[in-house]
PDB file of C-alpha atoms in Angstrom:
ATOM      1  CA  UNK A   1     167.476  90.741 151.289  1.00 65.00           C
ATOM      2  CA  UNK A   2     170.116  88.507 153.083  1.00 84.00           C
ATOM      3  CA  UNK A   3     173.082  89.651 150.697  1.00 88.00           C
ATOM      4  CA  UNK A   4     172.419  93.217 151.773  1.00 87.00           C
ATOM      5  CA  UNK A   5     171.870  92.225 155.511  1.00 89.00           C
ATOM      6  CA  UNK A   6     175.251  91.126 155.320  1.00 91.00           C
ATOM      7  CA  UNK A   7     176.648  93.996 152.847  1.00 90.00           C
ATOM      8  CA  UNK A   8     175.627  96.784 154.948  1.00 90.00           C
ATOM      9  CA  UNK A   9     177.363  94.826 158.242  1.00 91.00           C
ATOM     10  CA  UNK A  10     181.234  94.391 155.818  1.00 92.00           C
ATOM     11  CA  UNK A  11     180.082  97.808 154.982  1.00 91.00           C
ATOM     12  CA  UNK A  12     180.650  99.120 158.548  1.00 91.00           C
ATOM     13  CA  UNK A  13     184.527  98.006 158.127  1.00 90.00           C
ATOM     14  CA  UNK A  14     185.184 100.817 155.829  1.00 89.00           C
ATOM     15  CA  UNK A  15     185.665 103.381 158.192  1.00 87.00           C
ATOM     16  CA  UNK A  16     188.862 101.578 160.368  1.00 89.00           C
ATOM     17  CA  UNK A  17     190.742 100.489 157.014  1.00 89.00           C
ATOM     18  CA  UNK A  18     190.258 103.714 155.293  1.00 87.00           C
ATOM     19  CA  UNK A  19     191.211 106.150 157.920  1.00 86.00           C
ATOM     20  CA  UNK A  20     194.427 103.536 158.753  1.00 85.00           C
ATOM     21  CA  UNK A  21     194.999 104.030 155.119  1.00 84.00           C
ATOM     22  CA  UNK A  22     194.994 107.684 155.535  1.00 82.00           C
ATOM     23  CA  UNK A  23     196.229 108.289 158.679  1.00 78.00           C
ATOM     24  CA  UNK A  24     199.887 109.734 157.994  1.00 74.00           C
ATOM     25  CA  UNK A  25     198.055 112.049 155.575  1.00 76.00           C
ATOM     26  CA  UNK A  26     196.807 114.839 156.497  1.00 68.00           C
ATOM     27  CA  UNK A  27     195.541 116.134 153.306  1.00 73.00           C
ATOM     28  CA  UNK A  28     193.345 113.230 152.487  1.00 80.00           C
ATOM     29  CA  UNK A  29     191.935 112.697 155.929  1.00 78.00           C
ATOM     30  CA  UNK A  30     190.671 116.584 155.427  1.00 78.00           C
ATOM     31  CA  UNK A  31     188.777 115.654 152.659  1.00 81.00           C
ATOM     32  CA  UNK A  32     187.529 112.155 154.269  1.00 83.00           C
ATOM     33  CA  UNK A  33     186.080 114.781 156.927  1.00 83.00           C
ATOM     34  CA  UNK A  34     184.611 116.760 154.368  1.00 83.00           C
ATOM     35  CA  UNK A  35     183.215 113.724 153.096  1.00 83.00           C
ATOM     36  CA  UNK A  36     181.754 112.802 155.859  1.00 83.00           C
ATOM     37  CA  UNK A  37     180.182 116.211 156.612  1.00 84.00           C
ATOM     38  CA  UNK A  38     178.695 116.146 153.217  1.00 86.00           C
ATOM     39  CA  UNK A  39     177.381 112.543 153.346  1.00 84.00           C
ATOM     40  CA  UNK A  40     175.822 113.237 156.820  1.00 83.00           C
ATOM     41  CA  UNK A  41     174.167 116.447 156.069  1.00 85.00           C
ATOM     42  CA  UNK A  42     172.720 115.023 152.359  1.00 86.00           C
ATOM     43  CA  UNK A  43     170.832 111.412 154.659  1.00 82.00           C
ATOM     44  CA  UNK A  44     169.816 113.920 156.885  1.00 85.00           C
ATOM     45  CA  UNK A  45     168.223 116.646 154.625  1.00 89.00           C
ATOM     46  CA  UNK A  46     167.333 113.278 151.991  1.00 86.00           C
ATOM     47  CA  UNK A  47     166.516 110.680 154.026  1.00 82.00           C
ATOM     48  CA  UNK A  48     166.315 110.543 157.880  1.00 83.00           C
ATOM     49  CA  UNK A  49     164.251 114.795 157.849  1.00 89.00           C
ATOM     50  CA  UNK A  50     161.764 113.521 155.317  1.00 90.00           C
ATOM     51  CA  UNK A  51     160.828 109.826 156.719  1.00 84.00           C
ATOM     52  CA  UNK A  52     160.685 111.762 159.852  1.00 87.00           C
ATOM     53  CA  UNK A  53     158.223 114.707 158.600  1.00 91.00           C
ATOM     54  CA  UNK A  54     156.376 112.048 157.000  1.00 89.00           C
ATOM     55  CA  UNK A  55     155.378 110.298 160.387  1.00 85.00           C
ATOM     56  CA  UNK A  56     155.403 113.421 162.804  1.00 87.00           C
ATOM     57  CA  UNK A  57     154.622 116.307 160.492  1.00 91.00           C
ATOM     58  CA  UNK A  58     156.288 120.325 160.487  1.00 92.00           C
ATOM     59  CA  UNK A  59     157.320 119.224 164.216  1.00 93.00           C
ATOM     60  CA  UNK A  60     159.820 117.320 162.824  1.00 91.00           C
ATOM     61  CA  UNK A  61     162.352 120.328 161.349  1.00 93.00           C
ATOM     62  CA  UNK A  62     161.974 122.002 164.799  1.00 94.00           C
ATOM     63  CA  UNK A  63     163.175 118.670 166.704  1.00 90.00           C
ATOM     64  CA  UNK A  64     166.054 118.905 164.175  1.00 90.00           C
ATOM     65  CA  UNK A  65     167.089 122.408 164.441  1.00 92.00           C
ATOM     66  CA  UNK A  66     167.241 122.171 168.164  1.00 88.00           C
ATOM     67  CA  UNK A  67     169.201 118.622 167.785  1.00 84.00           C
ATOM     68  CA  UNK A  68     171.423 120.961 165.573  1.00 87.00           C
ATOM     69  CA  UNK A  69     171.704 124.299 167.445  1.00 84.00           C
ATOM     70  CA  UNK A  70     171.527 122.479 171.300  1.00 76.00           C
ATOM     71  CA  UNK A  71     175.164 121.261 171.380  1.00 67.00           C
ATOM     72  CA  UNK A  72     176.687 124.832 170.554  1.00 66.00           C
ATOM     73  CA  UNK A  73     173.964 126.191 172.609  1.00 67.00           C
ATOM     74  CA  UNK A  74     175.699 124.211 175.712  1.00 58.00           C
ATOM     75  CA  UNK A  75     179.130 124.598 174.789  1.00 55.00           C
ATOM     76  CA  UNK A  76     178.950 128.890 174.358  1.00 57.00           C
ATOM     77  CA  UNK A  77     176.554 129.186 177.734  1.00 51.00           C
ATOM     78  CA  UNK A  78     178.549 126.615 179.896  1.00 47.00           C
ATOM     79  CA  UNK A  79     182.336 126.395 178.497  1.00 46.00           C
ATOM     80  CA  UNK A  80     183.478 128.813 175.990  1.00 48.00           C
ATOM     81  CA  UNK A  81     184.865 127.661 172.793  1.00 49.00           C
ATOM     82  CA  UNK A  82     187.158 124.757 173.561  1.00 51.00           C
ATOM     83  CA  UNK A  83     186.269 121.462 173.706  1.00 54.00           C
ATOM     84  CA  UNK A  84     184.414 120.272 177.090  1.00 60.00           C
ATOM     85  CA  UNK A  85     183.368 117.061 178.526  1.00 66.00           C
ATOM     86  CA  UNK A  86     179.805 117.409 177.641  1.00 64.00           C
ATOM     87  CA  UNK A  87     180.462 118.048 173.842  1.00 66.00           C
ATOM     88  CA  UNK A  88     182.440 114.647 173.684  1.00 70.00           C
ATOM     89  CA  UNK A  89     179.818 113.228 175.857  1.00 69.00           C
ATOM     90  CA  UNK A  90     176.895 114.461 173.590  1.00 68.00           C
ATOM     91  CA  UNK A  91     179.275 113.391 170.512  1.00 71.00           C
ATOM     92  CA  UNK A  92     178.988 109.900 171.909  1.00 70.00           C
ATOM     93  CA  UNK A  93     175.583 110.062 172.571  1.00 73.00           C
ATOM     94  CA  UNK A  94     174.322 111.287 169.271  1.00 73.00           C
ATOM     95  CA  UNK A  95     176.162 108.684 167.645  1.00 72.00           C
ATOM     96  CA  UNK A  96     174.456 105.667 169.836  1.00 72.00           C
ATOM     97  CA  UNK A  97     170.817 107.279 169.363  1.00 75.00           C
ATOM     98  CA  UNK A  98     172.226 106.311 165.000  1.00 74.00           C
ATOM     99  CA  UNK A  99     172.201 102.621 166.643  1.00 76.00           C
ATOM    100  CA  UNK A 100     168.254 103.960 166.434  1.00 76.00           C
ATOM    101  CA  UNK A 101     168.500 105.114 162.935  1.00 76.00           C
ATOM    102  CA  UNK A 102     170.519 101.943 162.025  1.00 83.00           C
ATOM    103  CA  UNK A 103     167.297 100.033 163.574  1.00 81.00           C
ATOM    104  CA  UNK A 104     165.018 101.399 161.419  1.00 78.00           C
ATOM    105  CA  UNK A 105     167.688 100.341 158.168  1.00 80.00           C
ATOM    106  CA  UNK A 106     167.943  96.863 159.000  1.00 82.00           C
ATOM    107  CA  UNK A 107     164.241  96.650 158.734  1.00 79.00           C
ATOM    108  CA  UNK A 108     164.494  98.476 155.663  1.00 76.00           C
ATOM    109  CA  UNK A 109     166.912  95.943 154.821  1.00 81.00           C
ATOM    110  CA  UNK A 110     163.952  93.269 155.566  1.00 76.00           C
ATOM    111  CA  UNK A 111     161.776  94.851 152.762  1.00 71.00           C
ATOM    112  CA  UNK A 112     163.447  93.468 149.387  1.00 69.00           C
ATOM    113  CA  UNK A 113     163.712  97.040 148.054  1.00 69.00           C
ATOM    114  CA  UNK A 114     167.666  96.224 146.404  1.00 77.00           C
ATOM    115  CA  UNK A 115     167.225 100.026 145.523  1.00 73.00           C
ATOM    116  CA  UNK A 116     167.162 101.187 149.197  1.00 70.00           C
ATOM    117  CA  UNK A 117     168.994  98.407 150.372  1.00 77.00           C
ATOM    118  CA  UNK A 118     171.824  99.845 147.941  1.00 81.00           C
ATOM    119  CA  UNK A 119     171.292 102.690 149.429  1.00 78.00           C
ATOM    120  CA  UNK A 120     171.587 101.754 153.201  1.00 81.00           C
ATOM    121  CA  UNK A 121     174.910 100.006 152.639  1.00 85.00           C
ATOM    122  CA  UNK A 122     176.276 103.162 151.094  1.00 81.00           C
ATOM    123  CA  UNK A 123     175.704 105.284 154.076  1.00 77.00           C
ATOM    124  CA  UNK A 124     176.548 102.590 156.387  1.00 86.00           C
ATOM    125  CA  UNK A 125     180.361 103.625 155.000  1.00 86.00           C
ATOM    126  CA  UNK A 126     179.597 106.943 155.708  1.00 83.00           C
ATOM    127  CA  UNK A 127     178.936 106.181 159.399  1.00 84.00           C
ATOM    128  CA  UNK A 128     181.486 103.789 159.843  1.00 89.00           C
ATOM    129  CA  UNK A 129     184.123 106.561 159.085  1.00 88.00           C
ATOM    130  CA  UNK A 130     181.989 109.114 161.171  1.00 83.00           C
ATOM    131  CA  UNK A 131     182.476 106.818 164.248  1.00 86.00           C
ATOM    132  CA  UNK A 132     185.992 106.303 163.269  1.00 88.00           C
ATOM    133  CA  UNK A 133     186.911 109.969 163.115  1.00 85.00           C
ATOM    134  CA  UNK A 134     184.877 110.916 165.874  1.00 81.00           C
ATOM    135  CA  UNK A 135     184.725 108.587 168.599  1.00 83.00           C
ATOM    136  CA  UNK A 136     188.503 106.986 168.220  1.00 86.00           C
ATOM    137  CA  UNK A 137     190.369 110.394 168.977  1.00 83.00           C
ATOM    138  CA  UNK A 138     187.967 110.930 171.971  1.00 80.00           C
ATOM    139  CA  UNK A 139     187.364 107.662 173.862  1.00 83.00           C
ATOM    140  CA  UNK A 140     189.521 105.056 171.900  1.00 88.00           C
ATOM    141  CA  UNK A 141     190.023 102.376 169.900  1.00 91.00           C
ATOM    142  CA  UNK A 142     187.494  99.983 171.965  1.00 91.00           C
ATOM    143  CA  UNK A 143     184.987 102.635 172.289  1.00 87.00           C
ATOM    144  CA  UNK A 144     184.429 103.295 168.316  1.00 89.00           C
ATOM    145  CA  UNK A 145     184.824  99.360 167.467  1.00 91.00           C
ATOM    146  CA  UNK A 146     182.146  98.933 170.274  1.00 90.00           C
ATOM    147  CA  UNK A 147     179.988 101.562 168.356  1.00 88.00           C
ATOM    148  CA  UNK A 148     180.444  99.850 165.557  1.00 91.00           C
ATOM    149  CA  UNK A 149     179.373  96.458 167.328  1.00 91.00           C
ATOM    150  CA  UNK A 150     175.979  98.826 168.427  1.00 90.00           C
ATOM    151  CA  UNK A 151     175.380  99.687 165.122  1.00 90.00           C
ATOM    152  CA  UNK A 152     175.842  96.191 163.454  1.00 92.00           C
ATOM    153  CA  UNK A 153     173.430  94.702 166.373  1.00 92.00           C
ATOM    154  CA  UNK A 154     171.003  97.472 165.882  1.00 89.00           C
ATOM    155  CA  UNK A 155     170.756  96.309 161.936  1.00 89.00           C
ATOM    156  CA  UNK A 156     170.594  93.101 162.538  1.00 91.00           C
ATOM    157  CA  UNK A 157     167.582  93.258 165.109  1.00 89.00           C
ATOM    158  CA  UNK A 158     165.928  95.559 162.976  1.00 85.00           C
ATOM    159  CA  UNK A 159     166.002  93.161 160.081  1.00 87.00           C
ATOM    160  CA  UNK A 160     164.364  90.375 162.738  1.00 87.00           C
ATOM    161  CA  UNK A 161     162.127  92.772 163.845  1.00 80.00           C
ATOM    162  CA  UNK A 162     160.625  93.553 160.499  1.00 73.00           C
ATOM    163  CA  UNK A 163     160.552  89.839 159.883  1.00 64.00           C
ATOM    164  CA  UNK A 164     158.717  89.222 162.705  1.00 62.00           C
ATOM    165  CA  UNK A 165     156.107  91.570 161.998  1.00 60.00           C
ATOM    166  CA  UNK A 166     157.420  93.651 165.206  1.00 54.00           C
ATOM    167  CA  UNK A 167     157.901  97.263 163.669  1.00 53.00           C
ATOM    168  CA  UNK A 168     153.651  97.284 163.483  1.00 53.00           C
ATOM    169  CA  UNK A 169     153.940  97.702 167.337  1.00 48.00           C
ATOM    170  CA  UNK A 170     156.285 100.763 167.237  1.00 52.00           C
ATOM    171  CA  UNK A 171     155.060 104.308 168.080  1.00 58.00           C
ATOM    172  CA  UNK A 172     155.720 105.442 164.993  1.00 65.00           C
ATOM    173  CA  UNK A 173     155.633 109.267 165.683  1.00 72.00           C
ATOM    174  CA  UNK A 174     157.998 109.325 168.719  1.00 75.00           C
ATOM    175  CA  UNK A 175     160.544 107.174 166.584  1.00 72.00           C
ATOM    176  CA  UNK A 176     160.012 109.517 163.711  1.00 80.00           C
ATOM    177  CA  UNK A 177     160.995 112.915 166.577  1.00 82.00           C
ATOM    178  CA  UNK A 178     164.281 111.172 167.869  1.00 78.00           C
ATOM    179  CA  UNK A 179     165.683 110.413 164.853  1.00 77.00           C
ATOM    180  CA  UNK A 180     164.901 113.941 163.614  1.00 85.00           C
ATOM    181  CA  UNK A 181     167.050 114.972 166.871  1.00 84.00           C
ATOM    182  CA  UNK A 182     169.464 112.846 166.918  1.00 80.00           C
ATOM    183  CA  UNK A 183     169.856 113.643 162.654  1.00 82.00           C
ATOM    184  CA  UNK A 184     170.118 117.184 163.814  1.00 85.00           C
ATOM    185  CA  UNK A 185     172.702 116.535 166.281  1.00 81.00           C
ATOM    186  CA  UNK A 186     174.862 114.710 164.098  1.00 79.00           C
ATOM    187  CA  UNK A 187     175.169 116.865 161.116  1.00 83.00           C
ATOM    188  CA  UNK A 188     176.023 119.766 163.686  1.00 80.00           C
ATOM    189  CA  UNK A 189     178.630 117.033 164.942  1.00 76.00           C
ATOM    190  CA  UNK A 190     180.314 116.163 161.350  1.00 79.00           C
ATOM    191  CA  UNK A 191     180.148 119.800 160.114  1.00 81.00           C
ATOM    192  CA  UNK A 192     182.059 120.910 163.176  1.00 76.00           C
ATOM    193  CA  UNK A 193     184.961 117.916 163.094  1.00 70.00           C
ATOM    194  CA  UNK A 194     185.455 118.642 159.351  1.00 72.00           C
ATOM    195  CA  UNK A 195     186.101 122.210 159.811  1.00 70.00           C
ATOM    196  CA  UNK A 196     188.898 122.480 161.659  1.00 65.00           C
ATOM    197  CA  UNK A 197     190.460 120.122 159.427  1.00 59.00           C
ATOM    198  CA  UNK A 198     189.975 121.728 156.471  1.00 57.00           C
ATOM    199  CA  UNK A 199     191.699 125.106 157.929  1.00 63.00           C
ATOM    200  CA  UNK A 200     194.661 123.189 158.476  1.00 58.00           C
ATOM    201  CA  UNK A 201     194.789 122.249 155.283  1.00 55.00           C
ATOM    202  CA  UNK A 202     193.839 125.451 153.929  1.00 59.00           C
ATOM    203  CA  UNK A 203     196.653 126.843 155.509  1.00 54.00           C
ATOM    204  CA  UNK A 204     199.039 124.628 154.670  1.00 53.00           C
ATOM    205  CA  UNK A 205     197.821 124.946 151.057  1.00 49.00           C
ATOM    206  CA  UNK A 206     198.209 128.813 151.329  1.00 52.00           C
ATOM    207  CA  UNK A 207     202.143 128.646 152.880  1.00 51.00           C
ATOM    208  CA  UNK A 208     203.173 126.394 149.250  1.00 52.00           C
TER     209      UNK A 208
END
């Protein structure tokens, strides 16, 4: 459906105008983290594990538990527990293998379904503030916008692909593997940006 198409792509302006909204607040951009954590983990568990498991069988919850566990893996054996190069790197890199993921919605996009098309432009807000929270502290306001740009391309050649017949010619069970990693990665991603956040406001909540 064409009014979706062009939902889901408005859709991905949520994240800059909300978080702007928030910004001078730290209370509500604790819960927008939250919110984000939540949303991620519930396409992951609800949409992106079982399309995946569907496609590539049990192999699929594996490729997602080490998409989860690999980052801290890394960051323990190679840095200690700050912050390192690599975990912003792999950050940014989990959230371009979505550009995948977002592939895979536009053709879903193609199909008519306004049920799941509903559904797509729901959780395209949800990654539009993920990129916004994640990628603008670390690499800037170009880098997340360009993200953004990735992720609206990636929908919209998705849709033409599925129009064009072209998602017959995909290998359907290596497609189904990354995005099981890269689903993996990101909910380890969002889970550990929200909770730092929320301590903060935990503590502030406990000095009142």
């Amino acid at each position: 459906m064409m009014i979706l198409l062009v939902a889901s792509l408005f859709a991905l302006l949520a994240g800059p105008l909300l978080v702007a909204a928030a910004q001078r607040r730290e209370g509500l951009l604790a819960g927008i983290d939250a919110l984000i954590a939540v949303a991620v983990v519930a396409l992951v568990c609800i949409h992106i594990l079982p399309h995946a498991v569907m496609h590539a069988g049990p192999l699929a919850l594996l490729v997602a538990l080490v998409g989860f566990a690999l980052p801290v893996l890394f960051e323990r054996s190679f840095f200690g527990s700050g912050e390192s190069r690599l975990a912003r790197a792999w950050t940014l890199l989990a959230l371009i293998g979505l550009g995948l993921h977002a592939m895979v919605d536009g053709a879903a996009l193609g199909v008519g379904d306004t049920l799941l098309g509903s559904g797509v432009v729901l959780h395209r807000i949800t990654l539009s503030l993920l990129i916004w929270r994640l990628v603008r502290p670390r690499f800037g306001f170009g880098a997340a916008l360009a993200l953004v740009g990735v992720v609206g391309g990636a929908t919209l050649l998705g849709y033409a692909a599925h129009g064009a017949g072209l998602h017959a010619h995909l290998h359907v069970d290596g497609l189904a593997l990354l995005q099981a990693f890269v689903g993996g990665s990101i909910a380890h991603i969002a889970i550990g940006h929200a909770r730092p956040a929320l301590r903060r406001r935990s503590a502030g909540l406990s000095e009142q």
